[in-house]
Short mmCIF file of C-alpha atoms and ligand atoms in Angstrom, two decimals:
data_model
loop_
_atom_site.label_atom_id
_atom_site.label_comp_id
_atom_site.label_asym_id
_atom_site.label_seq_id
_atom_site.Cartn_x
_atom_site.Cartn_y
_atom_site.Cartn_z
CA MET A 131 -6.37 50.47 80.84
CA LEU A 132 -5.65 46.76 80.81
CA ALA A 133 -2.10 45.51 80.34
CA ILE A 134 -1.10 45.55 76.66
CA ALA A 135 -0.69 41.98 75.40
CA ASP A 136 1.15 42.87 72.18
CA LYS A 137 4.21 44.78 73.40
CA ARG A 138 4.75 46.30 69.92
CA LEU A 139 1.71 48.38 70.52
CA GLU A 140 3.17 50.11 73.60
CA PRO A 141 4.76 53.02 71.75
CA ILE A 142 1.50 53.57 69.85
CA ALA A 143 -0.44 53.59 73.10
CA GLU A 144 1.94 56.27 74.35
CA LYS A 145 1.35 58.35 71.28
CA VAL A 146 -2.41 58.01 71.61
CA ALA A 147 -2.25 59.11 75.25
CA ALA A 148 -0.16 62.12 74.27
CA GLN A 149 -2.48 62.82 71.28
CA GLU A 150 0.34 62.51 68.84
CA ARG A 151 -0.21 61.71 65.23
CA LEU A 152 0.36 58.11 64.18
CA SER A 153 2.69 57.23 61.27
CA PHE A 154 2.49 54.87 58.30
CA ASP A 155 4.52 52.29 60.25
CA ASP A 156 2.14 52.65 63.26
CA GLY A 157 -0.69 51.88 60.92
CA LEU A 158 1.13 48.75 59.66
CA ALA A 159 1.89 47.64 63.22
CA LEU A 160 -1.86 48.00 64.15
CA TYR A 161 -3.06 45.97 61.14
CA GLY A 162 -0.37 43.43 61.87
CA SER A 163 -1.46 42.88 65.46
CA SER A 164 -4.10 40.51 66.71
CA ASP A 165 -4.34 42.27 70.06
CA LEU A 166 -7.85 43.44 69.29
CA ALA A 167 -8.63 44.36 72.91
CA THR A 168 -5.78 46.89 72.98
CA ILE A 169 -6.45 48.32 69.55
CA GLY A 170 -10.21 48.65 70.35
CA SER A 171 -9.53 50.26 73.70
CA LEU A 172 -7.17 52.82 72.17
CA ALA A 173 -9.70 53.67 69.49
CA ASN A 174 -12.46 53.82 72.09
CA ARG A 175 -10.41 56.32 74.06
CA VAL A 176 -10.09 58.61 70.96
CA ARG A 177 -13.76 58.15 70.15
CA GLU A 178 -14.82 59.14 73.66
CA ARG A 179 -12.40 62.13 73.60
CA ILE A 180 -14.05 63.45 70.41
CA ASN A 181 -17.66 62.34 70.71
CA GLY A 182 -18.21 61.29 74.36
CA ASP A 183 -20.71 58.49 74.66
CA LYS A 184 -22.93 59.76 71.77
CA THR A 185 -23.91 57.54 68.85
CA TYR A 186 -25.27 59.58 66.03
CA TYR A 187 -27.99 58.53 63.56
CA ASN A 188 -30.32 60.29 61.17
CA ILE A 189 -33.67 59.70 59.53
CA ASN A 190 -32.93 59.26 55.88
CA LEU A 191 -34.04 57.55 52.64
CA HIS A 192 -31.88 55.98 49.93
CA ILE A 193 -32.86 56.31 46.30
CA ASN A 194 -30.82 54.95 43.38
CA PRO A 195 -31.88 56.98 40.30
CA THR A 196 -30.46 54.40 37.88
CA ASN A 197 -28.83 51.00 38.14
CA THR A 198 -27.54 51.05 34.50
CA CYS A 199 -23.80 51.09 34.58
CA PHE A 200 -21.26 51.08 31.84
CA MET A 201 -18.48 50.00 34.24
CA SER A 202 -17.87 46.48 35.44
CA CYS A 203 -16.45 46.85 38.95
CA LYS A 204 -15.56 43.42 40.19
CA PHE A 205 -16.95 44.05 43.70
CA CYS A 206 -20.35 45.33 42.56
CA ALA A 207 -23.62 43.42 42.32
CA PHE A 208 -25.86 46.44 41.75
CA GLY A 209 -24.96 47.69 38.21
CA ARG A 210 -26.89 46.39 35.14
CA LYS A 211 -26.08 46.80 31.47
CA ALA A 212 -28.44 48.99 29.50
CA PHE A 213 -29.74 45.97 27.53
CA ASP A 214 -30.53 44.00 30.77
CA ASP A 215 -34.27 43.66 31.51
CA ALA A 216 -33.62 44.58 35.06
CA SER A 217 -31.98 47.89 34.28
CA TYR A 218 -33.87 51.06 34.99
CA ILE A 219 -33.56 54.84 34.84
CA LEU A 220 -35.94 56.83 37.03
CA THR A 221 -37.35 60.07 35.61
CA PRO A 222 -37.28 63.16 37.90
CA GLU A 223 -41.07 62.64 38.44
CA GLU A 224 -40.48 59.02 39.46
CA ILE A 225 -37.76 60.04 41.90
CA VAL A 226 -40.02 62.65 43.52
CA ASP A 227 -42.81 60.17 43.62
CA ARG A 228 -40.58 57.54 45.30
CA ALA A 229 -39.48 60.09 47.84
CA ARG A 230 -43.13 61.14 48.49
CA LYS A 231 -44.16 57.53 49.10
CA ASN A 232 -41.13 56.49 51.27
CA LEU A 233 -39.76 59.52 53.06
CA PRO A 234 -40.19 58.64 56.78
CA GLU A 235 -41.74 61.15 59.16
CA GLY A 236 -39.05 63.44 60.58
CA ALA A 237 -36.62 62.66 57.74
CA SER A 238 -33.85 65.23 57.11
CA GLU A 239 -31.96 63.63 54.28
CA ILE A 240 -32.24 61.76 50.91
CA HIS A 241 -29.09 59.89 49.86
CA LEU A 242 -29.01 59.25 46.06
CA VAL A 243 -26.30 57.43 44.12
CA GLY A 244 -26.46 55.25 40.99
CA GLY A 245 -24.71 53.79 37.99
CA LEU A 246 -22.90 55.46 35.10
CA ASP A 247 -24.94 55.74 31.86
CA PRO A 248 -23.39 57.64 28.99
CA ARG A 249 -26.84 58.69 27.83
CA LEU A 250 -27.38 60.74 31.01
CA LYS A 251 -25.89 64.21 30.96
CA ILE A 252 -25.75 67.05 33.45
CA GLU A 253 -29.30 68.13 32.55
CA TYR A 254 -30.77 64.85 33.85
CA TYR A 255 -29.07 65.20 37.21
CA CYS A 256 -29.98 68.91 37.61
CA ALA A 257 -33.59 68.10 36.60
CA TRP A 258 -34.09 65.66 39.48
CA LEU A 259 -32.17 67.76 41.92
CA ARG A 260 -34.45 70.73 41.14
CA ALA A 261 -37.56 68.61 41.26
CA LEU A 262 -36.59 67.16 44.69
CA LYS A 263 -35.72 70.62 46.10
CA ALA A 264 -39.00 72.07 44.86
CA ALA A 265 -40.97 69.20 46.42
CA PHE A 266 -38.96 68.92 49.68
CA PRO A 267 -37.24 72.29 50.25
CA HIS A 268 -36.12 71.35 53.83
CA ILE A 269 -34.62 67.99 52.97
CA HIS A 270 -30.77 67.80 52.66
CA ILE A 271 -29.71 66.14 49.41
CA LYS A 272 -26.56 64.03 49.81
CA THR A 273 -25.79 62.79 46.43
CA LEU A 274 -23.46 61.40 43.76
CA THR A 275 -19.92 60.10 44.20
CA PRO A 276 -16.79 61.51 42.46
CA VAL A 277 -17.01 58.50 40.13
CA GLU A 278 -20.35 59.78 38.93
CA VAL A 279 -19.30 63.45 38.90
CA VAL A 280 -16.14 62.74 36.77
CA PHE A 281 -18.26 60.68 34.42
CA ILE A 282 -21.02 63.29 34.13
CA ALA A 283 -18.34 66.01 33.51
CA LYS A 284 -16.76 63.95 30.72
CA MET A 285 -20.12 63.09 29.07
CA SER A 286 -21.26 66.68 29.34
CA LYS A 287 -17.88 68.14 28.18
CA MET A 288 -17.51 70.16 31.36
CA THR A 289 -14.82 70.64 33.98
CA ILE A 290 -15.20 68.99 37.31
CA GLY A 291 -15.42 72.37 38.95
CA ASP A 292 -18.24 73.55 36.61
CA THR A 293 -20.11 70.23 37.10
CA ILE A 294 -20.01 70.63 40.85
CA GLY A 295 -21.05 74.29 40.45
CA ALA A 296 -24.07 73.22 38.40
CA LEU A 297 -25.13 70.36 40.70
CA HIS A 298 -24.80 72.59 43.81
CA GLU A 299 -26.84 75.30 42.15
CA ALA A 300 -29.57 72.75 41.31
CA GLY A 301 -29.75 71.44 44.86
CA MET A 302 -26.86 69.15 45.87
CA ASP A 303 -26.04 69.84 49.46
CA SER A 304 -23.24 67.37 50.16
CA MET A 305 -21.62 64.26 48.81
CA PRO A 306 -21.57 60.71 50.31
CA GLY A 307 -18.31 58.81 50.65
CA GLY A 308 -18.58 56.20 47.88
CA GLY A 309 -16.28 55.45 45.01
CA ALA A 310 -13.05 55.62 47.04
CA GLU A 311 -12.59 51.80 47.18
CA ILE A 312 -8.79 51.59 47.50
CA PHE A 313 -6.70 54.43 46.03
CA ASP A 314 -3.54 52.39 45.26
CA PRO A 315 -3.46 52.32 41.43
CA GLU A 316 -2.52 48.65 41.12
CA ILE A 317 -5.32 47.44 43.31
CA ARG A 318 -7.80 49.96 41.74
CA GLU A 319 -6.88 48.61 38.24
CA ARG A 320 -7.69 45.07 39.39
CA ILE A 321 -10.96 45.76 41.15
CA CYS A 322 -12.43 48.61 39.13
CA GLU A 323 -10.42 49.45 36.00
CA HIS A 324 -11.76 52.44 34.04
CA LYS A 325 -13.22 54.02 37.16
CA CYS A 326 -12.03 57.48 38.06
CA ASP A 327 -8.62 57.32 39.72
CA ALA A 328 -7.53 58.74 43.09
CA ALA A 329 -6.66 62.10 41.48
CA GLY A 330 -10.20 62.53 40.07
CA TRP A 331 -11.72 61.41 43.42
CA PHE A 332 -9.79 63.96 45.36
CA GLU A 333 -10.25 66.68 42.79
CA THR A 334 -13.99 66.28 43.08
CA HIS A 335 -13.90 66.53 46.90
CA ARG A 336 -11.61 69.51 46.71
CA GLU A 337 -14.04 71.33 44.45
CA ILE A 338 -16.78 70.65 47.02
CA HIS A 339 -14.71 71.44 50.09
CA ARG A 340 -13.44 74.75 48.71
CA ARG A 341 -17.12 75.82 48.20
CA GLY A 342 -17.64 75.27 51.95
CA MET A 343 -19.61 72.05 51.55
CA ARG A 344 -19.12 68.74 53.35
CA THR A 345 -18.48 65.20 52.16
CA ASN A 346 -17.95 61.75 53.56
CA CYS A 347 -15.19 59.32 52.61
CA THR A 348 -14.91 55.57 52.61
CA MET A 349 -12.55 52.62 52.11
CA LEU A 350 -13.63 49.21 50.82
CA ILE A 351 -11.84 46.34 52.51
CA GLY A 352 -11.76 42.58 52.21
CA HIS A 353 -10.96 42.02 48.51
CA LEU A 354 -7.43 42.10 47.07
CA GLU A 355 -5.93 44.83 49.20
CA GLU A 356 -3.14 44.35 51.74
CA PRO A 357 -2.57 46.29 55.00
CA ARG A 358 -0.11 48.69 53.32
CA HIS A 359 -2.82 49.66 50.79
CA ARG A 360 -5.29 50.42 53.59
CA VAL A 361 -2.73 52.51 55.52
CA ASP A 362 -1.83 54.40 52.26
CA HIS A 363 -5.55 55.01 51.64
CA LEU A 364 -6.27 56.33 55.13
CA LEU A 365 -3.16 58.65 55.07
CA ARG A 366 -4.22 60.09 51.69
CA LEU A 367 -7.60 61.04 53.23
CA ARG A 368 -5.81 62.53 56.27
CA ALA A 369 -3.46 64.60 54.11
CA HIS A 370 -6.42 65.91 52.07
CA GLN A 371 -8.25 66.91 55.16
CA ASP A 372 -5.13 68.69 56.51
CA GLU A 373 -5.14 70.81 53.41
CA TRP A 374 -8.87 71.25 52.61
CA GLY A 375 -10.80 70.48 55.81
CA ASN A 376 -12.27 73.51 57.47
CA LEU A 377 -15.15 72.13 59.51
CA LYS A 378 -16.72 74.60 61.89
CA PRO A 379 -19.52 74.09 64.47
CA GLY A 380 -23.14 74.43 63.28
CA GLY A 381 -22.53 72.61 60.01
CA GLU A 382 -20.45 75.48 58.60
CA GLY A 383 -17.19 74.90 56.65
CA GLY A 384 -16.18 72.25 54.13
CA GLY A 385 -14.21 69.02 54.50
CA PHE A 386 -14.68 65.37 55.31
CA GLN A 387 -17.06 65.03 58.25
CA CYS A 388 -17.36 61.21 58.45
CA PHE A 389 -15.34 58.19 57.37
CA ILE A 390 -17.22 54.96 56.60
CA PRO A 391 -15.21 51.72 56.53
CA LEU A 392 -16.91 49.45 54.04
CA SER A 393 -16.73 45.65 54.10
CA PHE A 394 -16.88 43.75 50.78
CA HIS A 395 -19.95 41.62 50.33
CA PRO A 396 -19.04 38.99 47.68
CA LYS A 397 -22.37 37.47 46.75
CA ASN A 398 -23.43 37.95 43.07
CA THR A 399 -20.17 39.75 42.20
CA ALA A 400 -17.20 38.77 39.99
CA PHE A 401 -15.33 38.21 43.28
CA ALA A 402 -17.94 35.76 44.63
CA HIS A 403 -15.19 33.23 45.36
CA LEU A 404 -13.57 35.59 47.94
CA PRO A 405 -14.68 35.32 51.60
CA GLY A 406 -14.91 39.03 52.40
CA PRO A 407 -13.42 40.37 55.62
CA SER A 408 -13.81 38.47 58.87
CA GLY A 409 -15.68 40.03 61.84
CA PHE A 410 -12.27 40.41 63.64
CA ASP A 411 -10.73 42.29 60.69
CA GLU A 412 -13.83 44.50 60.39
CA LEU A 413 -13.52 45.60 64.07
CA ARG A 414 -9.70 46.06 63.82
CA ASN A 415 -10.17 48.12 60.65
CA ILE A 416 -12.74 50.42 62.24
CA ALA A 417 -10.43 50.94 65.19
CA VAL A 418 -7.32 51.61 63.07
CA SER A 419 -9.34 54.04 61.01
CA ARG A 420 -10.32 55.95 64.19
CA LEU A 421 -6.66 56.01 65.29
CA LEU A 422 -5.17 57.14 62.00
CA LEU A 423 -7.81 59.62 60.92
CA ASP A 424 -7.19 62.08 63.69
CA ASN A 425 -8.69 65.01 61.77
CA ILE A 426 -12.02 63.50 60.70
CA PRO A 427 -14.58 63.82 63.52
CA HIS A 428 -16.91 60.92 62.88
CA ILE A 429 -16.56 57.19 62.02
CA LYS A 430 -19.68 55.44 60.84
CA ALA A 431 -20.46 51.79 61.46
CA TYR A 432 -22.98 51.37 58.59
CA TRP A 433 -25.40 48.93 60.09
CA ILE A 434 -26.83 47.80 56.70
CA MET A 435 -23.37 46.54 55.78
CA LEU A 436 -21.97 45.37 59.07
CA GLY A 437 -25.14 43.86 60.42
CA ILE A 438 -26.86 45.30 63.45
CA LYS A 439 -24.87 43.21 66.01
CA GLN A 440 -21.43 44.21 64.62
CA ALA A 441 -22.51 47.83 64.32
CA GLN A 442 -23.27 47.79 68.01
CA ILE A 443 -19.93 46.33 68.99
CA ALA A 444 -18.23 48.87 66.66
CA GLN A 445 -19.59 51.59 69.00
CA HIS A 446 -16.81 50.50 71.45
CA PHE A 447 -14.16 50.16 68.72
CA GLY A 448 -13.99 53.70 67.45
CA ALA A 449 -17.29 54.26 65.70
CA ASP A 450 -19.71 57.03 66.87
CA ASP A 451 -22.30 56.85 64.04
CA ILE A 452 -24.54 54.08 62.85
CA ASP A 453 -26.11 55.82 59.70
CA GLY A 454 -29.87 56.07 59.71
CA THR A 455 -33.27 54.54 59.07
CA VAL A 456 -32.21 54.09 55.38
CA THR A 457 -35.71 52.68 54.37
CA HIS A 458 -34.77 51.26 50.92
CA GLU A 459 -31.20 49.93 50.26
CA GLU A 460 -30.19 48.18 47.06
CA ILE A 461 -26.35 48.17 46.73
CA TYR A 462 -25.64 45.86 49.68
CA HIS A 463 -28.83 43.80 49.35
CA ASP A 464 -28.03 43.00 45.72
CA ALA A 465 -24.65 41.68 47.08
CA GLY A 466 -26.25 39.43 49.64
CA ALA A 467 -26.70 41.61 52.74
CA THR A 468 -29.21 39.95 55.09
CA THR A 469 -29.94 43.03 57.19
CA PRO A 470 -33.44 44.59 57.04
CA GLN A 471 -33.97 47.30 54.38
CA GLY A 472 -34.62 49.83 57.09
CA MET A 473 -35.02 50.42 60.77
CA THR A 474 -37.41 52.70 62.73
CA VAL A 475 -36.19 55.44 65.00
CA ALA A 476 -37.36 53.34 68.00
CA GLU A 477 -35.29 50.33 66.81
CA ILE A 478 -32.20 52.43 66.29
CA GLU A 479 -32.55 54.07 69.70
CA ARG A 480 -33.01 50.65 71.34
CA ILE A 481 -29.93 49.08 69.78
CA VAL A 482 -27.79 52.07 70.59
CA ARG A 483 -29.00 52.18 74.29
CA ASP A 484 -28.45 48.43 74.48
CA CYS A 485 -24.72 48.88 73.83
CA GLY A 486 -24.39 51.60 76.49
CA ARG A 487 -24.25 54.60 74.18
CA THR A 488 -26.59 57.63 74.05
CA PRO A 489 -28.48 57.82 70.69
CA VAL A 490 -28.37 61.31 69.22
CA LEU A 491 -30.59 62.16 66.23
CA ARG A 492 -28.60 64.42 63.87
CA ASP A 493 -29.08 66.20 60.58
CA SER A 494 -26.72 65.61 57.64
CA VAL A 495 -24.06 68.06 58.99
CA TYR A 496 -24.20 66.78 62.62
CA ASN A 497 -26.48 69.36 64.13
CA GLU A 498 -28.31 67.63 66.97
CA LEU A 499 -32.11 67.34 66.55
CA LYS A 500 -34.89 66.62 69.00
CA THR A 501 -36.43 63.19 68.94
CA ASN A 502 -39.54 63.84 70.96
CA GLU A 503 -41.78 64.56 67.98
CA VAL A 504 -40.46 61.67 65.79
CA PRO A 505 -42.72 58.63 65.83
CA GLY A 506 -41.24 55.15 66.32
O1 V47 B 138 -18.37 52.94 46.49
C1 V47 B 138 -20.44 48.41 46.23
C2 V47 B 138 -19.39 49.89 48.05
C3 V47 B 138 -20.00 52.07 48.00
C4 V47 B 138 -20.26 46.52 47.27
O2 V47 B 138 -21.50 58.63 52.73
C5 V47 B 138 -19.75 47.51 48.14
O3 V47 B 138 -22.91 58.28 54.40
C6 V47 B 138 -19.29 45.97 49.67
O4 V47 B 138 -20.32 54.75 49.80
N1 V47 B 138 -19.77 44.99 48.89
C7 V47 B 138 -21.30 52.93 48.03
N2 V47 B 138 -19.27 47.22 49.29
C8 V47 B 138 -21.90 53.00 49.44
C9 V47 B 138 -21.34 54.21 50.19
C10 V47 B 138 -22.02 54.67 51.41
C11 V47 B 138 -22.89 53.87 52.09
C12 V47 B 138 -23.53 54.37 53.26
C13 V47 B 138 -23.36 55.64 53.68
C14 V47 B 138 -22.50 56.50 52.96
C15 V47 B 138 -22.27 57.86 53.36
C16 V47 B 138 -21.80 55.96 51.78
O5 V47 B 138 -20.43 50.75 48.39
C17 V47 B 138 -19.20 51.88 46.81
C18 V47 B 138 -18.44 50.66 47.08
O6 V47 B 138 -17.30 50.95 47.81
N3 V47 B 138 -19.85 48.67 47.40
N4 V47 B 138 -20.68 47.13 46.14
C19 V47 B 138 -20.24 45.16 47.75
N5 V47 B 138 -20.62 44.15 46.97
#
């Protein structure tokens, strides 16, 4: 390893070499340092220890069943009020039809998230889950965030546990990482008041994990949060995983399997005046996440959000996943993302090889799949 420019990082480097857990203060020291080369190389060491030189991706499709949303999160450009001409609610038949038209060959997953509409109760969600499972029995359905689940539970007068039970029975296989934003209550109040709080977010994941299912988790950076809020957020995820994570090989066991650091895109949002995170901060954040989240196996550099070039560099700063073909993305494109709306398998494999990693096609629970029958 190269000499460490920022001497304050030396004790952290020793801990990483000894595979010791990093503390809150270590997290603050990492976020307070501009020695990106050292931070990146420490994270890369951990990444290679856990995942070797593999970069995982999958063949997936995103569908947003509705964009109507009763909330007004300041960072969101996707939600529309029910009276807005651009608002929509897809019927179960339309969701299946969209999947039929857009599902790429070799796809293993559909990722569905949407807005919060008080008119939609548990029956609506179970209806499209059942319709999708009937039409595509072999496709993994990764769907809904705790924010949606807590809202559906309230609107349907059910407990969170019973809501998860009903959704699982109808076809939900796992949950994506959204809705976490920043857990600190003061920041949460300022960026997404009325949204489910950290307790509701964790209760939903706990109900899923204790049923032996997997979820992802996220953190949204580059708005009003400070480094201490980021460290607090990451350590809350780590503590939950200590208690509820039980991941086993072959996709068995529940818990967080992947963390996705999300960068705020300001365009068309109430925070349009903010610049969003710098490229430097994005890379440092990915690396710090890898270093603090010692019990979550995968860190995803979501190429749609980071851009393809930054997602490549991130593969040497702690990330070992790049998401998938995606095919039709709305949340980030409504907020000004300039990335394409999808990539082919051949494109993903090329950009991963180009940064010196080995592309590995995976399913939604990180079983490795063969690529030789998947067309470019
Ligand atoms: O919770 C919304 C974020 C999240 C903006 O689990 C924004 O595999 C930046 O969680 N700028 C939803 N971020 C997306 C998400 C996700 C994405 C890809 C893969 C997975 C996974 C999960 O997107 C929201 C919020 O934090 N978000 N608007 C915006 N303008």
